[in-house]
Short mmCIF file of C-alpha atoms and ligand atoms in Angstrom, two decimals:
data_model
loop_
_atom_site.label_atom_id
_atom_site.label_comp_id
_atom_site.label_asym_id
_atom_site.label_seq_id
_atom_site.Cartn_x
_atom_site.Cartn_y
_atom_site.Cartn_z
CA UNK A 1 96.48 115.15 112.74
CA UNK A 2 97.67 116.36 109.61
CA UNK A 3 96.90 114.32 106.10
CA UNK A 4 100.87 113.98 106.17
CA UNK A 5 101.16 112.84 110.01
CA UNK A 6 98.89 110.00 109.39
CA UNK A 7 100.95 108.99 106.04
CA UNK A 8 103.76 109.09 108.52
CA UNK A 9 101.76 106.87 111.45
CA UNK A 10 100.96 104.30 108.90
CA UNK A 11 104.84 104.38 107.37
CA UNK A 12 105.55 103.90 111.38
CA UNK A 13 103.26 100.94 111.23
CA UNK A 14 104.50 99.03 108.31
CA UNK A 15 107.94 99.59 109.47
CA UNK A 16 107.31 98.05 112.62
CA UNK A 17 106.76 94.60 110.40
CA UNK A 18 108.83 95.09 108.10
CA UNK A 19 112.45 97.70 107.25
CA UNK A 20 112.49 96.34 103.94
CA UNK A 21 112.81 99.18 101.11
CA UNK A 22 111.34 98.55 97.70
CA UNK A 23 112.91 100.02 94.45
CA UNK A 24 109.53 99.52 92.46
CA UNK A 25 105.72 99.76 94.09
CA UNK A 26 103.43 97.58 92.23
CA UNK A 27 100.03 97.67 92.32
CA UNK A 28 97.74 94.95 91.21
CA UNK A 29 93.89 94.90 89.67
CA UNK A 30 91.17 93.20 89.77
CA UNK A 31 91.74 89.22 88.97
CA UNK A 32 95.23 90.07 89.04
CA UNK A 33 96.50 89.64 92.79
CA UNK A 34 97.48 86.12 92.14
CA UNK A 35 101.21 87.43 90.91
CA UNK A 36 101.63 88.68 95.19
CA UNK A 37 101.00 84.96 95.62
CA UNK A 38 103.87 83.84 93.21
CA UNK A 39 106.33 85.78 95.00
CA UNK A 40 108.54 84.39 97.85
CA UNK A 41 107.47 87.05 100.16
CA UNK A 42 110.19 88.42 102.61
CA UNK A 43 107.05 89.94 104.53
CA UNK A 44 103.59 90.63 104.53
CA UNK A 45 101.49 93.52 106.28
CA UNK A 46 98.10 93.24 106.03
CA UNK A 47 96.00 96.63 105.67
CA UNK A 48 94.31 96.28 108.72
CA UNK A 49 97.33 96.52 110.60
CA UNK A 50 98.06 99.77 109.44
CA UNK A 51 96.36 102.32 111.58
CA UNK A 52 93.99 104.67 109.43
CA UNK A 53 94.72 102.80 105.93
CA UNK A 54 91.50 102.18 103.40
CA UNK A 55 90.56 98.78 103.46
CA UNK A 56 89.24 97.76 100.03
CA UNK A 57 85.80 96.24 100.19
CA UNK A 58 85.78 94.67 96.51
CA UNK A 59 85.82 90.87 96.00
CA UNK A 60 88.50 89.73 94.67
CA UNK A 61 90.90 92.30 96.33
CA UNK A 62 92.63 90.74 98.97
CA UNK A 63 94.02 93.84 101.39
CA UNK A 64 98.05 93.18 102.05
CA UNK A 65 101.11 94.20 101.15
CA UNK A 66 103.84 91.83 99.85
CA UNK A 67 107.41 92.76 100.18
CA UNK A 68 109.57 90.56 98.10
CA UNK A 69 111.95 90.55 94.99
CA UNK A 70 111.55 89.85 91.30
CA UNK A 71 114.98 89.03 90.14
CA UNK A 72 117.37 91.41 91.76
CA UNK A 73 114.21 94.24 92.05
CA UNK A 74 113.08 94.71 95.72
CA UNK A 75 109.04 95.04 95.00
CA UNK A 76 106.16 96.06 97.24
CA UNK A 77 102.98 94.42 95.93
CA UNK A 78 99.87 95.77 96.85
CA UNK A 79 97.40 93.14 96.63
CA UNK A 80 94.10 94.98 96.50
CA UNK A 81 93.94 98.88 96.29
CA UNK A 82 90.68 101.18 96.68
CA UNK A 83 88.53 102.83 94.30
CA UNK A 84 86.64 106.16 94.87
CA UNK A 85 83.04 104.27 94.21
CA UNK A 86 83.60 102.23 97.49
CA UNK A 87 83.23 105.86 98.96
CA UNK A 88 86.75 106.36 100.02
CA UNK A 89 87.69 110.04 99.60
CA UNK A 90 90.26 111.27 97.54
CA UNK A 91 92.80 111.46 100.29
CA UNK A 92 92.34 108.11 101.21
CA UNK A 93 92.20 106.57 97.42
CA UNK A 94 95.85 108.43 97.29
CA UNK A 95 97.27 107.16 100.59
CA UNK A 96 97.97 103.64 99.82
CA UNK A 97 100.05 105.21 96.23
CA UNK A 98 102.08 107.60 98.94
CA UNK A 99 102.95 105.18 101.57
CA UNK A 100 104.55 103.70 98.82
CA UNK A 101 106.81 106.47 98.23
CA UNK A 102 107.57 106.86 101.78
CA UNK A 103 108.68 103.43 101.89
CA UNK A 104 111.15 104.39 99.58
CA UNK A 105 109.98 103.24 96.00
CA UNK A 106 111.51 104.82 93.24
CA UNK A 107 108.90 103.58 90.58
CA UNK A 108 105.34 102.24 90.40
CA UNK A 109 103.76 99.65 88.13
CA UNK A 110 100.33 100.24 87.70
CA UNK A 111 97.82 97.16 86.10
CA UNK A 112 94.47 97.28 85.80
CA UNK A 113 91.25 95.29 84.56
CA UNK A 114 89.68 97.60 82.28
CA UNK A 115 86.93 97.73 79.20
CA UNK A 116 88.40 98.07 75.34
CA UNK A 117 87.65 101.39 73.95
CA UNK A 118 89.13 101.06 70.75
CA UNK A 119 87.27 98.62 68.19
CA UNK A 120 90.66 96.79 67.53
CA UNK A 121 91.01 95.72 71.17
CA UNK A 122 89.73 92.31 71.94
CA UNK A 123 88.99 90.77 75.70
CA UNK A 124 92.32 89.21 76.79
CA UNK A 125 94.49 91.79 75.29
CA UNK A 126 97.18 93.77 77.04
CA UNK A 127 97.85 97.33 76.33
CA UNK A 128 100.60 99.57 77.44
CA UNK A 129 99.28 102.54 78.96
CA UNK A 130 100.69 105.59 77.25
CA UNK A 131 98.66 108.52 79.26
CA UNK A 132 95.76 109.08 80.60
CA UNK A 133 92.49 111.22 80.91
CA UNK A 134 90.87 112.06 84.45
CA UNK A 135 89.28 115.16 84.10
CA UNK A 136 85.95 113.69 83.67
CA UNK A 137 85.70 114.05 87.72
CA UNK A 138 87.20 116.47 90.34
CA UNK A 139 91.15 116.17 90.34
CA UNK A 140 92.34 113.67 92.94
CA UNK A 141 94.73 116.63 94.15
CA UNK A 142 92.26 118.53 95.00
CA UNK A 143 92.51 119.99 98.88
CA UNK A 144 95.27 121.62 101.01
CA UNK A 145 98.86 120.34 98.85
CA UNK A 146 100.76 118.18 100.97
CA UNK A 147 103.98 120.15 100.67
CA UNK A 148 106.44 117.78 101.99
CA UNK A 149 105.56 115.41 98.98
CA UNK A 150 105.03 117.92 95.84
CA UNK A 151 104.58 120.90 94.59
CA UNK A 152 100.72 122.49 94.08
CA UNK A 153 100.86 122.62 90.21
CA UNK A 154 102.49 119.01 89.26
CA UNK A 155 103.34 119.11 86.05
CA UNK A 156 101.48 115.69 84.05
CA UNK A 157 103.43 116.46 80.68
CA UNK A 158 105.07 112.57 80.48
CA UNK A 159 103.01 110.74 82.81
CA UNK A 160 103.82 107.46 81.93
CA UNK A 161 108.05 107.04 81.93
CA UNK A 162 109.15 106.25 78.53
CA UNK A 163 112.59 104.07 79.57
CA UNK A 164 110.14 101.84 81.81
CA UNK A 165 107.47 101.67 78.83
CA UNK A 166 110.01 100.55 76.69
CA UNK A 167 111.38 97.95 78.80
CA UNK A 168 107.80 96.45 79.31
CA UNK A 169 107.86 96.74 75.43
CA UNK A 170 110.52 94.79 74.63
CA UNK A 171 110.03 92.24 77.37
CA UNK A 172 106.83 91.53 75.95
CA UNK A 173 108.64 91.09 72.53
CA UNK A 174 111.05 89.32 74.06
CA UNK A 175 108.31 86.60 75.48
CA UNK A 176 106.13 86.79 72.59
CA UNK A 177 103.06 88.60 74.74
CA UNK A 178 101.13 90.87 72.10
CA UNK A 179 100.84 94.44 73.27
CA UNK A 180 98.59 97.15 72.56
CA UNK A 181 99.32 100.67 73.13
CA UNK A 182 97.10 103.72 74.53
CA UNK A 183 95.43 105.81 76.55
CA UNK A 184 93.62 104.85 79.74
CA UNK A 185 91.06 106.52 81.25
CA UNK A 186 89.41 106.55 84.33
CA UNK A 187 85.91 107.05 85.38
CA UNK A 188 84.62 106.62 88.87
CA UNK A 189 82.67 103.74 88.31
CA UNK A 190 80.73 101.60 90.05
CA UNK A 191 78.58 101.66 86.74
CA UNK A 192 80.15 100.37 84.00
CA UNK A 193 79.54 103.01 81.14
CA UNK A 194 76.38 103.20 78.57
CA UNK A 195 77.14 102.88 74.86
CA UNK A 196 76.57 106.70 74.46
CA UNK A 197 79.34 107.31 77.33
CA UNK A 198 81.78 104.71 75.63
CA UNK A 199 81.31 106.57 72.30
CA UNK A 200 82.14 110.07 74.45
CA UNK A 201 85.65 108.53 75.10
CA UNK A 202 86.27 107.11 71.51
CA UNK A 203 85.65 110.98 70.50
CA UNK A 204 87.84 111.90 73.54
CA UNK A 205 90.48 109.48 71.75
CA UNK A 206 89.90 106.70 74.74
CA UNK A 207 91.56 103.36 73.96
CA UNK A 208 90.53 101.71 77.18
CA UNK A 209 88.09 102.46 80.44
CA UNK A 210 88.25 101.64 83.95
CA UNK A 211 87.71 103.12 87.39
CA UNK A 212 91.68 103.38 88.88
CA UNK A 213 95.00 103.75 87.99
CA UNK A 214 95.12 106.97 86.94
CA UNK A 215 94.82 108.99 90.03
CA UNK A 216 97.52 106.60 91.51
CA UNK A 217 99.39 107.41 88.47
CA UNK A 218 98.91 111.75 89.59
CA UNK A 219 99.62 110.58 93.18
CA UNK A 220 103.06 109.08 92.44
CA UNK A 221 104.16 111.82 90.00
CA UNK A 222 103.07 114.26 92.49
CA UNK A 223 106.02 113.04 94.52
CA UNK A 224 108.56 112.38 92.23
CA UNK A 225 108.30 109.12 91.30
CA UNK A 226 108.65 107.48 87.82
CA UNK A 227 105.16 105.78 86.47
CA UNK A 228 104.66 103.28 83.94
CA UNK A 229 101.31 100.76 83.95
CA UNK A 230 99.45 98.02 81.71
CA UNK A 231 95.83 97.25 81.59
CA UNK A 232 94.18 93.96 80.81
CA UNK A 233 91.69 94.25 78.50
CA UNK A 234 88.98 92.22 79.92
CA UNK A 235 86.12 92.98 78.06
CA UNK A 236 85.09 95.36 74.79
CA UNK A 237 83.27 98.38 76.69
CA UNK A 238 79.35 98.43 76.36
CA UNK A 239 78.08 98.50 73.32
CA UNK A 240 81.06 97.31 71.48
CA UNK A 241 80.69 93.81 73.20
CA UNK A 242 77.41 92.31 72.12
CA UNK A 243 76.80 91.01 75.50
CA UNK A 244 75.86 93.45 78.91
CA UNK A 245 79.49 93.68 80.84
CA UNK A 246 79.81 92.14 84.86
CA UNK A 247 82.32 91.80 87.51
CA UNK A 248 82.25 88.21 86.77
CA UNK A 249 83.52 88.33 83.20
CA UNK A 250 86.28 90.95 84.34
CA UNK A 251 86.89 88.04 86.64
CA UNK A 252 86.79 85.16 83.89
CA UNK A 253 88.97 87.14 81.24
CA UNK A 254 91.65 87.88 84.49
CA UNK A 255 91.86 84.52 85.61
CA UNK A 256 91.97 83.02 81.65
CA UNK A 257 95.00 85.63 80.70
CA UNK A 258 96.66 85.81 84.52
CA UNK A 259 99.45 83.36 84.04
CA UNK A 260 100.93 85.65 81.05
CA UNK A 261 99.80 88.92 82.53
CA UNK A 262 101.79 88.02 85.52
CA UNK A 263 104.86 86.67 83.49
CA UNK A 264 104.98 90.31 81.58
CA UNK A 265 104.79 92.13 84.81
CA UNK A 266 107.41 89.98 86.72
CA UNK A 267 110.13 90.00 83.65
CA UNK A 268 109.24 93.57 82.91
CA UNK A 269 110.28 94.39 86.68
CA UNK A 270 113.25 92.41 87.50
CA UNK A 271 114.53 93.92 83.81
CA UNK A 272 113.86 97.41 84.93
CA UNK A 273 116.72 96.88 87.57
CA UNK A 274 119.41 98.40 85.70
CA UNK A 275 117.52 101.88 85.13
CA UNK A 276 116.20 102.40 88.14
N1 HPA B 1 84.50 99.67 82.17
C1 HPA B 1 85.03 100.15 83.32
N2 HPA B 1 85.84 99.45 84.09
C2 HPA B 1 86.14 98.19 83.71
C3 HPA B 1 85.63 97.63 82.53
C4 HPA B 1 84.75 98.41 81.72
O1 HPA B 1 84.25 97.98 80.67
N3 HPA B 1 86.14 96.37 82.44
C5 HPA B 1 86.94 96.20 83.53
N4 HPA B 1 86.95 97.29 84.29
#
């Protein structure tokens, strides 16, 4: 079976549950999958249901989809995703970002828990992502090109959609939510970094660290689709914060700024309607 045949038996799968078609794919992070449970779901398909599909291991990632709406926006929430550390290869870590488009979402919402970079980040902040840097291991596009999706040489020249940035923008404005803006980038984890590695990216011109997102973010505009994303910033990265870093203050800082993290991605969405 071809790496496109089994994107198409797991589309077959989901659309035995469900032949509901989302404008906007949203996926969430860590301490963040509470917003799936907000939603008045008009289905549910849980990963293992879908033959072949990566089934994250991570506490604190539940493994479903949510099919629902957010104002007049018809959303697909995946509630847990997969990360390369858990050993998943880079076909797999894509699949879930794919399926997506082959369900027939036109955009994708990316959020993350990740580490503040930049000294005038604090834990509990939001910031817009802007672009990203990946190169610091192998390309997630790496391996035959799956033709029927994109083309070999995608271009990555505007990333991150400026009309959907801007509408996250001002709904933050419009709900008072502080934003930060910048540039995300993603390691591999599962370590979180050293000092010396976290003062690599503020040379590299890093504003925030964590270990997704952006290789969903080459997935989607692979295909065609439109991008935008926000990270939480959960804690300063190592040696910045004057305490060592843990799942379980990723987990704290999620939970402590989830109720207005969720509010920014709902409005955002259900504004984004009339663009999309
Ligand atoms: N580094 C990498 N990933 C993360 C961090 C961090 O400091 N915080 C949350 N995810």
């Amino acid at each position: 079976m071809t790496a496109y045949e089994k994107l198409q038996n797991c589309l077959a799968c989901v659309r035995k549950k469900t032949d509901f078609v989302p404008d906007v794919a949203l996926i969430l992070g860590s301490g963040l999958g509470a917003l799936a449970d907000e939603i008045d779901a008009v289905a549910t398909v849980d990963y293992h249901d879908i033959e072949g599909f990566p089934v994250s291991t991570v506490p604190g990632h539940k493994g479903r989809f949510v099919f629902g709406y957010f104002g007049d926006v018809k959303v697909v929430i995946m509630q847990g995703r997969v990360h390369f550390y858990e050993g998943y290869s880079r076909e797999d870590v894509l699949l879930p970002t794919r399926l997506m488009v082959l369900m027939g979402a036109k955009a994708l919402f990316l959020t993350n828990a990740a580490g503040g970079v930049n000294r005038n980040f604090n834990a509990g902040d939001f910031m817009l992502i802007t672009d990203h840097i990946m190169t610091l291991f192998p390309n997630p596009l790496i391996g035959a090109n799956m033709d029927e999706l994109g083309p070999r040489f995608p271009d990555m020249s505007e990333v991150y959609d400026k009309t959907l940035s801007r509408i996250i923008l001002d709904t933050a404005a419009k709900h008072d939510i502080a934003m930060q803006q910048g540039v995300y980038c993603q390691l591999t984890g599962p370590t979180f970094e050293t000092p010396a590695e976290v003062r690599m990216l503020t040379t590299l011109g890093v504003d925030a660290v964590g270990m997704s997102t952006a290789c969903e973010a080459v997935a989607a505009r692979h295909a065609g689709i439109r991008v935008c994303g926000v990270s939480c910033i959960t804690n300063q990265a190592a040696g910045i914060s004057p305490t060592p870093l843990s799942h379980e203050e990723v987990g704290e800082t999620g939970a402590r700024v989830g109720p207005i993290f969720r509010k920014l991605v709902r409005e955002s969405i259900a504004a984004m309607g009339e663009v999309l």
